[in-house]
Amino acid sequence: MDVLSFSTIAGNIKNEINRKCGLNLSQTRILLYFDQNNNTALKMGDLADNLKISLSTLSRQLQQKKTVSFITVKRSEKDSSKIVLLNETGLQKIIQLKQVLNEIEEALLQGLSKQEVATFNRIFSELLQRSEK
């Protein structure tokens, strides 16, 4: 197996998301994180930790023109930290992004049986767990 093929597949997925949604990888990750966490408001430091990136990297990502249109940033009432959550535009963009991701998944798995898809998902999950160690 050519493990570098994963990079080719990932690149094709990123390109398709950009072409259909106009999103880069960092914007996609931020939107999906908030979607998976019911758009729970978070301190920037906690969001950076959860995304496994530095606070300075997150800050740069959140300052991108398009990303700014998806989020609301406000000062915490308790301390000087900043709180982040998606605004209505961001919530609407998630709907589009999830549709595109479903289309990509269907295209990638086209022609596979339910059993083959289940086997692929199991093996892929195992590979992800191993790569995170």
Short mmCIF file of C-alpha atoms in Angstrom, two decimals:
data_model
loop_
_atom_site.label_atom_id
_atom_site.label_comp_id
_atom_site.label_asym_id
_atom_site.label_seq_id
_atom_site.Cartn_x
_atom_site.Cartn_y
_atom_site.Cartn_z
CA MET A 1 0.00 0.00 0.00
CA ASP A 2 1.20 3.49 -0.81
CA VAL A 3 0.48 5.38 2.43
CA LEU A 4 1.18 8.67 0.65
CA SER A 5 -2.06 8.06 -1.28
CA PHE A 6 -3.88 9.25 1.86
CA SER A 7 -2.39 12.67 1.17
CA THR A 8 -3.73 12.61 -2.40
CA ILE A 9 -7.22 11.69 -1.18
CA ALA A 10 -7.09 14.38 1.53
CA GLY A 11 -5.94 16.96 -1.02
CA ASN A 12 -8.80 16.07 -3.36
CA ILE A 13 -11.30 16.37 -0.50
CA LYS A 14 -9.91 19.77 0.55
CA ASN A 15 -10.08 20.98 -3.05
CA GLU A 16 -13.69 19.84 -3.42
CA ILE A 17 -14.70 21.56 -0.17
CA ASN A 18 -12.99 24.74 -1.34
CA ARG A 19 -14.58 24.57 -4.79
CA LYS A 20 -18.12 23.90 -3.56
CA CYS A 21 -18.15 25.79 -0.23
CA GLY A 22 -15.32 28.29 -0.57
CA LEU A 23 -13.76 27.04 2.67
CA ASN A 24 -10.17 26.26 3.54
CA LEU A 25 -9.18 23.46 5.92
CA SER A 26 -9.04 25.62 9.07
CA GLN A 27 -12.49 27.08 8.39
CA THR A 28 -13.86 23.58 7.77
CA ARG A 29 -12.39 22.29 11.04
CA ILE A 30 -13.80 25.21 13.04
CA LEU A 31 -17.28 24.84 11.55
CA LEU A 32 -17.34 21.07 12.08
CA TYR A 33 -16.06 21.42 15.65
CA PHE A 34 -18.89 23.77 16.58
CA ASP A 35 -21.42 21.59 14.75
CA GLN A 36 -20.30 18.51 16.66
CA ASN A 37 -20.51 20.44 19.95
CA ASN A 38 -23.94 22.07 19.44
CA ASN A 39 -22.35 25.49 18.87
CA THR A 40 -21.34 25.70 22.52
CA ALA A 41 -19.53 28.98 23.19
CA LEU A 42 -15.90 28.45 24.20
CA LYS A 43 -12.98 30.49 25.39
CA MET A 44 -10.43 30.85 22.63
CA GLY A 45 -7.83 28.93 24.64
CA ASP A 46 -10.20 26.00 25.13
CA LEU A 47 -11.12 26.01 21.45
CA ALA A 48 -7.43 25.98 20.49
CA ASP A 49 -6.82 23.06 22.87
CA ASN A 50 -9.78 21.13 21.48
CA LEU A 51 -8.63 21.72 17.90
CA LYS A 52 -5.07 20.76 18.95
CA ILE A 53 -3.56 23.98 17.64
CA SER A 54 -1.79 26.88 19.32
CA LEU A 55 -3.73 29.91 20.49
CA SER A 56 -1.77 32.12 18.09
CA THR A 57 -2.65 29.84 15.17
CA LEU A 58 -6.32 29.89 16.16
CA SER A 59 -6.24 33.66 16.50
CA ARG A 60 -4.84 34.00 12.96
CA GLN A 61 -7.46 31.59 11.62
CA LEU A 62 -10.29 33.47 13.31
CA GLN A 63 -9.07 36.76 11.82
CA GLN A 64 -9.40 35.49 8.24
CA LYS A 65 -12.00 37.60 6.44
CA LYS A 66 -14.34 34.72 5.62
CA THR A 67 -13.97 33.11 9.07
CA VAL A 68 -14.90 36.41 10.73
CA SER A 69 -18.21 36.27 8.86
CA PHE A 70 -19.05 32.91 10.52
CA ILE A 71 -18.27 33.65 14.15
CA THR A 72 -19.10 35.90 17.04
CA VAL A 73 -16.26 36.81 19.39
CA LYS A 74 -17.01 38.58 22.65
CA ARG A 75 -15.21 39.29 25.88
CA SER A 76 -15.97 37.05 28.82
CA GLU A 77 -17.88 38.73 31.62
CA LYS A 78 -15.73 36.84 34.16
CA ASP A 79 -12.22 37.61 32.89
CA SER A 80 -10.33 39.06 29.93
CA SER A 81 -10.68 35.96 27.77
CA LYS A 82 -12.54 35.95 24.47
CA ILE A 83 -15.53 33.68 23.87
CA VAL A 84 -16.18 32.24 20.40
CA LEU A 85 -19.29 30.71 18.84
CA LEU A 86 -20.88 30.54 15.40
CA ASN A 87 -23.32 33.17 14.24
CA GLU A 88 -26.30 32.55 11.94
CA THR A 89 -24.10 32.76 8.83
CA GLY A 90 -21.80 30.09 10.27
CA LEU A 91 -24.73 27.86 11.17
CA GLN A 92 -26.05 28.15 7.61
CA LYS A 93 -22.60 27.38 6.18
CA ILE A 94 -22.49 24.16 8.21
CA ILE A 95 -25.61 22.96 6.41
CA GLN A 96 -23.92 23.47 3.04
CA LEU A 97 -20.64 21.94 4.24
CA LYS A 98 -22.33 18.81 5.59
CA GLN A 99 -24.18 18.34 2.28
CA VAL A 100 -20.90 18.60 0.37
CA LEU A 101 -19.19 16.19 2.76
CA ASN A 102 -22.01 13.69 2.25
CA GLU A 103 -21.60 14.01 -1.53
CA ILE A 104 -17.85 13.45 -1.24
CA GLU A 105 -18.36 10.40 0.98
CA GLU A 106 -20.93 8.92 -1.40
CA ALA A 107 -18.58 9.43 -4.35
CA LEU A 108 -15.65 7.84 -2.51
CA LEU A 109 -17.65 4.82 -1.37
CA GLN A 110 -19.69 4.41 -4.54
CA GLY A 111 -19.96 0.78 -5.61
CA LEU A 112 -19.13 -0.67 -2.19
CA SER A 113 -21.61 -2.86 -0.37
CA LYS A 114 -22.87 -1.96 3.11
CA GLN A 115 -20.61 -4.68 4.51
CA GLU A 116 -17.58 -3.30 2.66
CA VAL A 117 -18.35 0.22 3.90
CA ALA A 118 -18.67 -1.08 7.48
CA THR A 119 -15.34 -2.91 7.16
CA PHE A 120 -13.69 0.17 5.67
CA ASN A 121 -15.04 2.39 8.48
CA ARG A 122 -13.77 -0.02 11.14
CA ILE A 123 -10.30 -0.28 9.61
CA PHE A 124 -10.11 3.47 8.98
CA SER A 125 -11.05 4.18 12.62
CA GLU A 126 -8.29 1.84 13.77
CA LEU A 127 -5.78 3.60 11.52
CA LEU A 128 -6.82 6.98 12.92
CA GLN A 129 -6.39 5.75 16.50
CA ARG A 130 -2.92 4.39 15.69
CA SER A 131 -1.86 7.62 14.00
CA GLU A 132 -2.86 9.66 17.08
CA LYS A 133 -0.50 7.74 19.37
#
